[in-house]
XYZ file of N, CA and C in Angstrom:
843
model
N -8.347 15.396 -14.029
C -8.640 13.990 -13.731
C -9.389 13.879 -12.406
N -9.993 12.708 -12.155
C -10.742 12.471 -10.927
C -9.832 12.514 -9.708
N -10.330 13.118 -8.619
C -9.554 13.203 -7.384
C -9.625 11.886 -6.615
N -8.522 11.584 -5.906
C -8.451 10.375 -5.086
C -8.008 10.755 -3.680
N -8.642 10.159 -2.678
C -8.274 10.378 -1.282
C -7.561 9.140 -0.758
N -6.385 9.328 -0.165
C -5.644 8.213 0.419
C -5.529 8.412 1.923
N -5.566 7.308 2.658
C -5.456 7.322 4.113
C -4.455 6.246 4.516
N -3.414 6.638 5.261
C -2.458 5.615 5.677
C -1.110 6.170 6.060
N -0.122 5.300 6.027
C 1.188 5.609 6.566
C 2.069 6.445 5.662
N 2.810 7.354 6.303
C 3.894 8.098 5.654
C 5.045 8.092 6.649
N 6.174 7.574 6.248
C 7.273 7.382 7.195
C 8.621 7.478 6.502
N 9.663 7.347 7.281
C 11.008 7.267 6.726
C 11.357 5.805 6.503
N 11.786 5.478 5.293
C 12.273 4.140 4.965
C 13.786 4.110 5.116
N 14.296 3.152 5.851
C 15.738 2.912 5.917
C 15.978 1.529 5.332
N 16.721 1.475 4.253
C 16.930 0.234 3.508
C 18.394 -0.188 3.590
N 18.619 -1.403 4.065
C 19.972 -1.965 4.138
C 20.050 -3.154 3.182
N 20.970 -3.083 2.217
C 21.105 -4.130 1.199
C 22.503 -4.726 1.245
N 22.570 -6.041 1.372
C 23.857 -6.727 1.410
C 24.524 -6.694 0.035
N 25.837 -6.516 0.026
C 26.555 -6.468 -1.250
C 26.773 -7.865 -1.819
N 26.904 -8.853 -0.940
C 27.126 -10.229 -1.359
C 26.094 -11.129 -0.679
N 26.220 -12.438 -0.834
C 25.289 -13.379 -0.222
C 25.163 -13.086 1.270
N 23.926 -12.878 1.734
C 23.705 -12.463 3.119
C 23.989 -13.607 4.087
N 24.747 -13.297 5.135
C 25.078 -14.272 6.171
C 24.301 -13.913 7.432
N 23.422 -14.811 7.867
C 22.623 -14.575 9.057
C 23.507 -14.513 10.297
N 23.091 -13.715 11.265
C 23.781 -13.560 12.549
C 25.231 -13.140 12.369
N 25.470 -12.285 11.378
C 26.812 -11.769 11.121
C 26.682 -10.363 10.557
N 27.770 -9.606 10.598
C 27.792 -8.270 10.018
C 28.116 -8.387 8.536
N 27.215 -7.878 7.700
C 27.366 -7.989 6.258
C 27.741 -6.642 5.645
N 28.691 -6.665 4.741
C 29.059 -5.452 4.012
C 27.957 -5.139 3.006
N 27.584 -3.874 2.913
C 26.517 -3.525 1.988
C 26.291 -2.043 1.869
N 25.066 -1.673 1.557
C 24.702 -0.279 1.314
C 23.473 0.064 2.154
N 23.466 1.251 2.718
C 22.331 1.715 3.512
C 21.848 3.039 2.929
N 20.545 3.131 2.686
C 19.972 4.360 2.140
C 18.688 4.688 2.894
N 18.256 5.928 2.793
C 17.008 6.343 3.435
C 16.218 7.233 2.492
N 14.913 7.128 2.573
C 14.023 7.973 1.782
C 12.641 7.941 2.419
N 11.766 8.800 1.958
C 10.403 8.838 2.484
C 9.595 7.700 1.867
N 8.824 7.006 2.707
C 8.005 5.901 2.234
C 6.706 5.821 3.009
N 6.227 4.606 3.203
C 4.927 4.376 3.834
C 3.915 4.002 2.771
N 3.093 3.002 3.041
C 2.167 2.505 2.023
C 1.226 3.597 1.522
N 0.585 4.310 2.441
C -0.322 5.383 2.027
C 0.381 6.425 1.193
N 1.568 6.819 1.652
C 2.357 7.816 0.912
C 2.770 7.281 -0.455
N 3.243 6.034 -0.506
C 3.720 5.475 -1.766
C 2.619 5.414 -2.821
N 1.439 4.978 -2.413
C 0.322 4.913 -3.355
C -0.082 6.315 -3.800
N -0.122 7.251 -2.845
C -0.494 8.631 -3.185
C 0.478 9.234 -4.190
N 1.767 9.041 -3.966
C 2.781 9.594 -4.867
C 2.696 8.937 -6.244
N 2.530 7.624 -6.269
C 2.419 6.924 -7.555
C 1.216 7.409 -8.353
N 0.091 7.616 -7.664
C -1.102 8.112 -8.349
C -0.912 9.544 -8.832
N -0.213 10.351 -8.042
C 0.076 11.721 -8.465
C 0.934 11.726 -9.731
N 1.909 10.820 -9.790
C 2.757 10.722 -10.977
C 1.953 10.302 -12.208
N 0.851 9.590 -11.976
C -0.015 9.183 -13.083
C -0.989 10.284 -13.487
N -0.925 11.409 -12.776
C -1.730 12.561 -13.160
C -2.948 12.835 -12.309
N -3.157 12.046 -11.255
C -4.343 12.238 -10.413
C -4.108 13.294 -9.339
N -5.081 14.172 -9.091
C -5.030 15.018 -7.898
C -5.279 14.116 -6.682
N -4.376 14.148 -5.710
C -4.453 13.237 -4.567
C -4.312 14.012 -3.265
N -5.153 13.689 -2.289
C -5.006 14.183 -0.921
C -4.666 13.002 -0.027
N -3.831 13.255 0.989
C -3.420 12.198 1.915
C -3.801 12.557 3.341
N -4.467 11.625 4.013
C -4.712 11.741 5.447
C -3.691 10.861 6.156
N -2.862 11.471 6.984
C -1.876 10.724 7.761
C -1.504 11.550 8.977
N -0.636 11.013 9.814
C -0.126 11.737 10.977
C 1.383 11.855 10.848
N 1.891 13.053 11.074
C 3.312 13.339 10.880
C 3.846 14.075 12.107
N 5.006 13.683 12.623
C 5.538 14.327 13.822
C 6.143 15.698 13.548
N 6.205 16.501 14.594
C 6.901 17.792 14.523
C 8.387 17.545 14.762
N 9.061 17.031 13.769
C 10.476 16.673 13.883
C 11.144 16.884 12.538
N 12.448 16.687 12.501
C 13.162 16.800 11.226
C 12.632 15.780 10.217
N 12.397 14.550 10.674
C 11.829 13.539 9.781
C 10.447 13.968 9.297
N 9.660 14.544 10.198
C 8.334 15.012 9.817
C 8.389 16.063 8.725
N 9.336 16.997 8.853
C 9.493 18.025 7.825
C 9.904 17.410 6.493
N 10.748 16.377 6.541
C 11.166 15.698 5.313
C 9.979 15.010 4.641
N 9.093 14.420 5.444
C 7.918 13.738 4.896
C 6.993 14.730 4.199
N 6.701 15.851 4.870
C 5.807 16.855 4.283
C 6.428 17.466 3.027
N 7.734 17.733 3.072
C 8.412 18.297 1.901
C 8.354 17.332 0.721
N 8.506 16.043 1.001
C 8.432 15.029 -0.057
C 7.044 15.004 -0.688
N 6.015 15.038 0.138
C 4.646 15.026 -0.386
C 4.364 16.265 -1.227
N 4.825 17.400 -0.744
C 4.628 18.650 -1.482
C 5.342 18.604 -2.830
N 6.560 18.081 -2.824
C 7.334 17.985 -4.064
C 6.630 17.098 -5.086
N 5.938 16.078 -4.605
C 5.229 15.166 -5.509
C 3.774 15.575 -5.734
N 3.430 16.786 -5.309
C 2.104 17.375 -5.551
C 0.973 16.557 -4.922
N 1.242 16.007 -3.742
C 0.208 15.335 -2.959
C -0.340 16.329 -1.944
N -1.659 16.473 -1.875
C -2.272 17.424 -0.958
C -2.004 17.070 0.494
N -1.612 18.066 1.295
C -1.221 17.832 2.687
C -2.141 18.517 3.698
N -3.231 19.131 3.256
C -4.059 19.921 4.178
C -4.760 19.060 5.225
N -4.885 17.760 4.987
C -5.587 16.870 5.911
C -4.640 16.135 6.856
N -3.359 16.483 6.816
C -2.370 15.804 7.654
C -2.428 16.325 9.085
N -2.385 15.408 10.041
C -2.340 15.751 11.461
C -0.886 15.868 11.899
N -0.513 17.026 12.432
C 0.839 17.239 12.955
C 0.788 17.222 14.478
N 1.848 16.705 15.102
C 1.884 16.662 16.557
C 3.221 16.157 17.064
N 3.348 16.102 18.379
C 4.587 15.627 19.003
C 4.552 14.104 19.107
N 4.650 13.469 17.954
C 4.598 12.015 17.877
C 6.011 11.447 17.727
N 6.132 10.154 17.972
C 7.392 9.470 17.683
C 7.595 9.415 16.171
N 8.845 9.430 15.741
C 9.128 9.354 14.308
C 8.662 8.006 13.746
N 7.864 8.021 12.674
C 7.465 6.767 12.024
C 8.603 6.274 11.127
N 9.094 5.085 11.404
C 10.269 4.570 10.690
C 10.042 3.120 10.274
N 10.462 2.808 9.061
C 10.406 1.446 8.524
C 11.824 1.054 8.124
N 12.309 -0.055 8.665
C 13.661 -0.531 8.367
C 13.553 -1.874 7.652
N 14.102 -1.959 6.449
C 14.040 -3.193 5.657
C 15.444 -3.699 5.362
N 15.580 -5.013 5.356
C 16.852 -5.664 5.072
C 16.691 -6.503 3.812
N 17.578 -6.285 2.829
C 17.496 -7.004 1.559
C 18.786 -7.764 1.286
N 18.659 -8.860 0.528
C 19.850 -9.591 0.121
C 20.493 -8.929 -1.095
N 21.548 -9.530 -1.615
C 22.301 -8.904 -2.706
C 21.514 -8.839 -4.009
N 20.414 -9.591 -4.093
C 19.575 -9.571 -5.293
C 18.379 -8.632 -5.152
N 18.322 -7.912 -4.040
C 17.237 -6.959 -3.839
C 15.972 -7.557 -3.266
N 16.005 -8.825 -2.854
C 14.835 -9.469 -2.254
C 14.827 -9.233 -0.747
N 13.636 -9.012 -0.190
C 13.534 -8.720 1.236
C 13.856 -9.940 2.095
N 14.671 -9.702 3.130
C 14.949 -10.717 4.138
C 13.998 -10.540 5.317
N 13.745 -9.291 5.666
C 12.837 -8.980 6.766
C 12.750 -7.482 6.959
N 11.839 -7.063 7.822
C 11.661 -5.633 8.062
C 11.048 -5.411 9.438
N 11.240 -4.198 9.961
C 10.637 -3.777 11.226
C 10.033 -2.400 11.008
N 8.802 -2.195 11.487
C 8.207 -0.871 11.344
C 7.751 -0.343 12.694
N 7.857 0.965 12.850
C 7.404 1.661 14.064
C 6.403 2.717 13.608
N 5.105 2.385 13.691
C 4.063 3.231 13.107
C 3.015 3.657 14.128
N 3.406 3.765 15.396
C 2.441 4.147 16.429
C 1.865 5.539 16.194
N 2.551 6.345 15.409
C 2.075 7.700 15.104
C 0.641 7.687 14.579
N 0.304 6.664 13.792
C -1.014 6.629 13.160
C -2.148 6.363 14.143
N -1.817 5.993 15.372
C -2.867 5.841 16.379
C -3.520 7.188 16.691
N -2.829 8.275 16.340
C -3.394 9.614 16.556
C -4.557 9.910 15.615
N -4.672 9.147 14.535
C -5.803 9.328 13.612
C -7.027 8.618 14.193
N -7.510 9.147 15.314
C -8.652 8.528 15.978
C -9.964 9.051 15.393
N -11.064 8.507 15.880
C -12.368 8.887 15.332
C -12.666 10.366 15.546
N -12.225 10.915 16.666
C -12.462 12.330 16.937
C -11.829 13.197 15.853
N -10.595 12.875 15.472
C -9.916 13.653 14.431
C -10.572 13.430 13.072
N -10.829 12.175 12.737
C -11.374 11.862 11.420
C -12.758 12.467 11.215
N -13.606 12.370 12.227
C -14.969 12.881 12.088
C -15.020 14.401 12.012
N -13.965 15.063 12.514
C -13.937 16.529 12.492
C -13.358 17.088 11.192
N -12.823 16.222 10.332
C -12.215 16.696 9.094
C -13.256 17.318 8.168
N -12.842 18.382 7.516
C -13.713 19.057 6.550
C -13.476 18.435 5.174
N -14.209 17.358 4.897
C -14.008 16.621 3.652
C -15.343 16.404 2.945
N -15.363 16.708 1.666
C -16.502 16.353 0.824
C -16.138 15.041 0.124
N -16.494 13.924 0.741
C -16.075 12.631 0.216
C -16.615 12.372 -1.182
N -17.747 12.971 -1.502
C -18.330 12.741 -2.818
C -17.577 13.477 -3.928
N -16.609 14.319 -3.547
C -15.792 14.990 -4.558
C -14.651 14.094 -5.044
N -14.468 12.941 -4.393
C -13.420 11.996 -4.782
C -14.035 10.826 -5.541
N -13.286 10.295 -6.488
C -13.780 9.141 -7.238
C -13.463 7.836 -6.524
N -12.519 7.888 -5.565
C -12.073 6.673 -4.890
C -11.425 7.046 -3.563
N -11.626 6.205 -2.547
C -10.903 6.317 -1.283
C -9.966 5.121 -1.190
N -8.697 5.383 -0.886
C -7.692 4.330 -0.772
C -7.156 4.321 0.652
N -7.138 3.156 1.283
C -6.633 3.048 2.646
C -5.629 1.911 2.744
N -4.646 2.061 3.634
C -3.811 0.920 3.982
C -4.257 0.403 5.351
N -3.607 -0.642 5.845
C -3.999 -1.211 7.133
C -3.053 -0.796 8.257
N -2.283 0.271 8.035
C -1.488 0.845 9.118
C -2.371 1.584 10.115
N -3.522 2.084 9.657
C -4.396 2.844 10.541
C -5.115 1.885 11.496
N -5.734 2.433 12.536
C -6.346 1.612 13.574
C -7.578 0.869 13.055
N -7.973 -0.220 13.722
C -9.202 -0.915 13.322
C -10.415 0.007 13.327
N -10.489 0.906 14.318
C -11.610 1.837 14.397
C -11.640 2.769 13.194
N -10.465 3.232 12.771
C -10.393 4.117 11.607
C -10.797 3.380 10.332
N -10.348 2.136 10.202
C -10.721 1.338 9.033
C -12.231 1.139 8.977
N -12.826 0.827 10.124
C -14.272 0.612 10.160
C -15.041 1.906 9.885
N -14.483 3.041 10.319
C -15.112 4.336 10.042
C -15.124 4.623 8.547
N -13.984 4.393 7.905
C -13.886 4.636 6.464
C -14.811 3.693 5.698
N -14.738 2.407 6.037
C -15.524 1.414 5.302
C -17.025 1.603 5.500
N -17.425 2.005 6.697
C -18.841 2.115 6.999
C -19.468 3.451 6.685
N -18.681 4.364 6.154
C -19.181 5.702 5.856
C -20.285 5.666 4.791
N -21.344 6.404 5.041
C -22.440 6.477 4.082
C -22.092 7.450 2.951
N -22.550 7.152 1.762
C -22.365 8.004 0.584
C -20.893 8.266 0.269
N -20.045 7.292 0.537
C -18.643 7.435 0.155
C -18.432 6.838 -1.232
N -17.343 7.213 -1.906
C -17.003 6.570 -3.177
C -16.484 5.159 -2.920
N -16.188 4.395 -3.963
C -15.654 3.047 -3.775
C -14.386 3.056 -2.915
N -14.176 1.953 -2.185
C -13.051 1.834 -1.255
C -12.050 0.804 -1.754
N -10.789 1.227 -1.888
C -9.690 0.337 -2.244
C -8.757 0.228 -1.043
N -8.321 -0.986 -0.719
C -7.504 -1.210 0.475
C -6.278 -2.034 0.120
N -5.136 -1.656 0.708
C -3.918 -2.452 0.560
C -3.482 -2.988 1.914
N -3.215 -4.287 1.968
C -2.680 -4.898 3.173
C -1.237 -4.470 3.387
N -0.777 -4.510 4.625
C 0.576 -4.077 4.967
C 1.413 -5.244 5.475
N 0.788 -6.124 6.242
C 1.493 -7.276 6.803
C 0.482 -8.362 7.136
N 0.977 -9.547 7.446
C 0.092 -10.662 7.786
C -0.707 -10.364 9.049
N -0.129 -9.578 9.938
C -0.813 -9.221 11.182
C -1.815 -8.090 10.955
N -1.383 -7.019 10.306
C -2.242 -5.842 10.163
C -3.430 -6.084 9.244
N -3.303 -7.011 8.325
C -4.408 -7.268 7.393
C -5.614 -7.889 8.110
N -5.395 -8.442 9.294
C -6.499 -9.038 10.052
C -7.527 -7.996 10.479
N -7.143 -6.726 10.498
C -8.085 -5.651 10.828
C -9.250 -5.587 9.840
N -9.072 -6.195 8.668
C -10.088 -6.091 7.618
C -11.223 -7.095 7.761
N -11.071 -8.079 8.608
C -12.082 -9.137 8.689
C -13.503 -8.617 8.918
N -13.712 -7.613 9.788
C -15.090 -7.156 10.015
C -15.699 -6.365 8.852
N -14.866 -5.922 7.895
C -15.376 -5.016 6.855
C -15.171 -5.554 5.444
N -14.867 -6.822 5.298
C -14.563 -7.365 3.973
C -15.685 -7.119 2.972
N -16.913 -7.229 3.404
C -18.041 -7.067 2.480
C -18.212 -5.628 2.005
N -17.480 -4.686 2.624
C -17.590 -3.273 2.261
C -16.443 -2.809 1.361
N -15.516 -3.710 1.046
C -14.328 -3.351 0.263
C -14.578 -3.606 -1.221
N -14.305 -2.606 -2.033
C -14.510 -2.732 -3.481
C -13.287 -3.293 -4.196
N -12.095 -2.960 -3.708
C -10.851 -3.405 -4.346
C -9.828 -3.689 -3.256
N -9.283 -4.896 -3.240
C -8.322 -5.300 -2.207
C -7.064 -5.830 -2.854
N -5.921 -5.283 -2.419
C -4.627 -5.789 -2.891
C -3.822 -6.281 -1.687
N -3.431 -7.544 -1.726
C -2.642 -8.155 -0.666
C -1.605 -9.077 -1.302
N -0.574 -9.454 -0.526
C 0.368 -10.435 -1.050
C -0.057 -11.833 -0.593
N 0.693 -12.832 -1.005
C 0.283 -14.214 -0.732
C 0.201 -14.497 0.766
N 1.215 -14.078 1.514
C 1.211 -14.320 2.952
C 0.039 -13.657 3.642
N -0.275 -12.432 3.240
C -1.415 -11.713 3.819
C -2.733 -12.399 3.474
N -2.831 -12.907 2.257
C -4.058 -13.585 1.822
C -4.322 -14.836 2.654
N -3.270 -15.616 2.897
C -3.432 -16.842 3.677
C -3.743 -16.520 5.131
N -3.107 -15.491 5.666
C -3.362 -15.075 7.045
C -4.788 -14.574 7.219
N -5.258 -13.781 6.276
C -6.584 -13.173 6.370
C -7.700 -14.208 6.281
N -7.498 -15.235 5.470
C -8.570 -16.200 5.203
C -8.410 -17.534 5.918
N -7.186 -17.860 6.335
C -6.945 -19.169 6.925
C -6.861 -20.280 5.897
N -6.840 -19.926 4.623
C -6.728 -20.922 3.559
C -5.256 -21.269 3.314
N -5.027 -22.360 2.570
C -3.659 -22.848 2.377
C -3.073 -22.495 1.020
N -3.882 -21.959 0.106
C -3.391 -21.567 -1.216
C -3.960 -20.206 -1.584
N -3.252 -19.443 -2.425
C -3.788 -18.144 -2.844
C -5.088 -18.276 -3.626
N -5.233 -19.357 -4.384
C -6.469 -19.564 -5.149
C -7.664 -19.728 -4.207
N -7.472 -20.525 -3.158
C -8.548 -20.724 -2.187
C -8.821 -19.449 -1.406
N -7.760 -18.695 -1.109
C -7.923 -17.430 -0.387
C -8.720 -16.432 -1.217
N -8.398 -16.337 -2.501
C -9.125 -15.412 -3.375
C -10.605 -15.783 -3.438
N -10.881 -17.065 -3.601
C -12.271 -17.526 -3.668
C -13.014 -17.184 -2.382
N -12.346 -17.356 -1.243
C -12.962 -17.051 0.047
C -13.271 -15.569 0.184
N -12.345 -14.719 -0.220
C -12.536 -13.272 -0.087
C -13.674 -12.771 -0.975
N -13.735 -13.281 -2.189
C -14.832 -12.892 -3.083
C -16.165 -13.380 -2.516
N -16.154 -14.588 -1.958
C -17.376 -15.138 -1.353
C -17.838 -14.289 -0.168
N -16.873 -13.681 0.548
C -17.210 -12.842 1.700
C -17.607 -11.422 1.305
N -17.597 -11.127 0.013
C -18.141 -9.858 -0.443
C -17.174 -8.849 -0.999
N -15.867 -9.151 -1.007
C -14.920 -8.223 -1.630
C -15.180 -8.221 -3.134
N -15.339 -7.042 -3.709
C -15.735 -6.957 -5.121
C -14.626 -7.435 -6.064
N -13.385 -7.055 -5.761
C -12.257 -7.450 -6.614
C -11.016 -7.614 -5.752
N -10.292 -8.708 -5.959
C -9.122 -9.039 -5.143
C -7.906 -9.234 -6.041
N -6.792 -8.643 -5.632
C -5.505 -8.861 -6.298
C -4.528 -9.420 -5.273
N -3.952 -10.580 -5.581
C -2.960 -11.208 -4.710
C -1.645 -11.270 -5.465
N -0.645 -10.534 -4.989
C 0.666 -10.561 -5.638
C 1.449 -11.764 -5.125
N 2.156 -12.426 -6.047
C 2.835 -13.689 -5.753
C 4.338 -13.597 -5.952
N 4.895 -12.396 -5.881
C 6.333 -12.233 -6.069
C 6.758 -12.615 -7.468
N 7.772 -13.473 -7.562
C 8.307 -13.862 -8.869
C 7.327 -14.705 -9.681
N 6.222 -15.153 -9.056
C 5.228 -15.967 -9.769
C 4.117 -15.122 -10.370
N 4.184 -13.808 -10.205
C 3.207 -12.944 -10.851
C 2.104 -12.486 -9.926
N 0.888 -12.420 -10.455
C -0.254 -11.933 -9.679
C -1.504 -12.718 -10.046
N -2.358 -12.905 -9.038
C -3.628 -13.595 -9.202
C -4.739 -12.623 -8.840
N -5.768 -12.530 -9.662
C -6.854 -11.588 -9.387
C -8.193 -12.199 -9.771
N -9.237 -11.769 -9.065
C -10.572 -12.258 -9.365
C -11.625 -11.293 -8.880
N -12.828 -11.401 -9.459
C -13.899 -10.466 -9.123
C -15.277 -11.107 -9.058
N -15.339 -12.415 -8.954
C -16.631 -13.085 -8.916
C -17.080 -13.581 -10.271
N -16.623 -12.918 -11.324
C -16.957 -13.336 -12.683
C -15.818 -14.105 -13.333
N -14.600 -13.743 -12.988
C -13.434 -14.393 -13.579
C -12.262 -14.359 -12.611
N -11.367 -15.322 -12.783
C -10.119 -15.374 -12.025
C -8.983 -15.499 -13.024
N -7.983 -14.634 -12.883
C -6.895 -14.586 -13.862
C -5.555 -14.595 -13.143
N -4.626 -15.392 -13.655
C -3.241 -15.364 -13.183
C -2.359 -14.864 -14.318
N -1.536 -13.872 -14.016
C -0.602 -13.331 -15.004
C 0.813 -13.496 -14.462
N 1.695 -14.213 -15.177
C 3.074 -14.384 -14.713
C 3.788 -13.042 -14.600
N 4.804 -12.999 -13.772
C 5.581 -11.773 -13.610
C 6.433 -11.524 -14.844
N 6.583 -10.275 -15.259
C 7.467 -9.978 -16.388
C 8.909 -10.298 -16.027
N 9.669 -10.770 -17.006
C 11.071 -11.116 -16.763
C 11.892 -9.846 -16.555
N 12.709 -9.839 -15.513
C 13.571 -8.696 -15.216
C 15.017 -9.165 -15.124
N 15.887 -8.541 -15.903
C 17.301 -8.892 -15.844
C 17.961 -8.326 -14.592
N 17.497 -7.160 -14.173
C 18.098 -6.489 -13.023
C 17.016 -6.003 -12.073
N 17.208 -6.289 -10.778
C 16.323 -5.772 -9.736
C 17.176 -5.008 -8.734
N 16.970 -3.706 -8.663
C 17.709 -2.915 -7.681
C 17.111 -3.073 -6.296
N 15.777 -3.121 -6.226
C 15.095 -3.282 -4.944
C 13.631 -3.615 -5.193
N 13.068 -4.444 -4.299
C 11.635 -4.735 -4.379
C 10.835 -3.785 -3.495
N 11.527 -2.907 -2.762
C 10.847 -1.975 -1.864
C 9.892 -1.072 -2.655
N 8.659 -0.972 -2.202
C 7.595 -0.154 -2.792
C 7.012 -0.739 -4.078
N 7.479 -1.918 -4.497
C 6.967 -2.494 -5.747
C 5.486 -2.847 -5.634
N 5.089 -3.419 -4.499
C 3.691 -3.782 -4.324
C 2.770 -2.577 -4.312
N 3.231 -1.494 -3.682
C 2.439 -0.260 -3.653
C 2.289 0.319 -5.056
N 3.368 0.228 -5.828
C 3.329 0.741 -7.198
C 2.390 -0.097 -8.064
N 2.426 -1.420 -7.861
C 1.473 -2.294 -8.567
C 0.042 -1.864 -8.263
N -0.230 -1.607 -6.992
C -1.584 -1.235 -6.591
C -2.018 0.065 -7.250
N -1.106 1.018 -7.370
C -1.470 2.284 -8.016
C -1.847 2.054 -9.475
N -1.170 1.109 -10.128
C -1.527 0.782 -11.502
C -2.899 0.143 -11.607
N -3.218 -0.726 -10.645
C -4.538 -1.357 -10.620
C -5.624 -0.312 -10.370
N -5.347 0.626 -9.451
C -6.307 1.702 -9.182
C -6.533 2.538 -10.435
N -5.448 2.898 -11.104
C -5.551 3.675 -12.340
C -6.392 2.926 -13.367
N -6.139 1.631 -13.499
C -6.911 0.831 -14.438
C -8.378 0.745 -14.066
N -8.649 0.708 -12.765
C -10.033 0.663 -12.293
C -10.769 1.954 -12.638
N -10.132 3.086 -12.370
C -10.755 4.381 -12.670
C -11.000 4.517 -14.168
N -10.079 3.992 -14.976
C -10.204 4.115 -16.432
C -11.067 3.022 -17.057
N -11.556 2.092 -16.232
C -12.455 1.066 -16.734
C -11.786 -0.048 -17.509
N -10.518 -0.352 -17.206
C -9.823 -1.431 -17.901
C -10.362 -2.790 -17.470
N -10.173 -3.779 -18.322
C -10.536 -5.152 -17.992
C -9.584 -5.687 -16.928
N -9.981 -6.765 -16.249
C -9.198 -7.297 -15.136
C -7.765 -7.622 -15.540
N -7.580 -8.339 -16.633
C -6.228 -8.702 -17.058
C -5.412 -7.463 -17.421
N -6.048 -6.479 -18.027
C -5.348 -5.242 -18.375
C -4.866 -4.507 -17.125
N -5.663 -4.542 -16.063
C -5.242 -3.914 -14.806
C -3.997 -4.597 -14.247
N -3.994 -5.927 -14.266
C -2.848 -6.677 -13.745
C -1.590 -6.327 -14.525
N -1.684 -6.377 -15.836
C -0.522 -6.099 -16.693
C -0.029 -4.671 -16.482
N -0.953 -3.733 -16.363
C -0.588 -2.331 -16.129
C 0.125 -2.187 -14.790
N -0.417 -2.804 -13.752
C 0.220 -2.740 -12.440
C 1.595 -3.382 -12.442
N 1.726 -4.515 -13.119
C 3.018 -5.199 -13.187
C 4.059 -4.371 -13.934
N 3.640 -3.685 -14.973
C 4.575 -2.854 -15.739
C 5.125 -1.720 -14.880
N 4.249 -1.083 -14.103
C 4.704 -0.004 -13.225
C 5.606 -0.544 -12.126
N 5.248 -1.709 -11.557
C 6.059 -2.309 -10.499
C 7.430 -2.726 -11.024
N 7.472 -3.273 -12.239
C 8.742 -3.684 -12.834
C 9.662 -2.487 -13.033
N 9.103 -1.392 -13.483
C 9.888 -0.163 -13.652
C 10.446 0.300 -12.307
N 9.626 0.219 -11.262
C 10.068 0.618 -9.929
C 11.193 -0.278 -9.437
N 11.091 -1.586 -9.655
C 12.128 -2.516 -9.201
C 13.438 -2.319 -9.949
N 13.350 -1.981 -11.230
C 14.571 -1.733 -12.000
C 15.274 -0.462 -11.538
N 14.480 0.552 -11.223
C 15.050 1.847 -10.865
C 15.399 1.947 -9.387
N 14.749 1.143 -8.553
C 15.006 1.179 -7.112
C 14.318 2.337 -6.428
């Protein structure tokens, strides 16, 4: 299958889920788990599971957590030769969920990725034309994003937003993005519009070739200049966790893009993979 290059975060996820209705400003009984995550890593692993050869560019510390991250990538057959190792702080993402698996809030510490500076990126031995697609998240620095987007003779660029703040890094390069996946909050933050429909229209007008806006329980909205489609979310009886669901949706959309699926087919494919992830946790 076609090779894909991913650039972005790989970190330790610490997930705390309340057993009962969450009480703010109080100690809640629940469950705490940890696993390897990060948007770049999650998309890379999901694509590998779909059968794609994938390489990941990220920064990983020389620590126990760092060894766990590299071991996880190796186990999932994600290429690690482009990873920068160093004496960095541990990259950690802590998420808090209610008893229904919905996110209450999260904190991330991703300063490690500042090490992926232009000096490191430009020195990499990469034949970009050997990849069918480059995928980036917005955890990397603005300079790194602009380097990737502005690269000559690169394959199409797919980008996933990470937060309402980090997605603002994309404003200077919107016209260079072929595929963009963001959630509703990120879409409104990026465009200054008041509705996802208006945000999608604005992004397409600014030159993004195809935009996917996930709307949580309301499904997903996508458009490409020729058509705009909303697909409701599939009904789920049980949700173990919404963590990584958006990244999994994006991997389905990427897979559909590489295979030449129609816009609605991409949405449905991404939603099916995300639903499976939410059921399994």
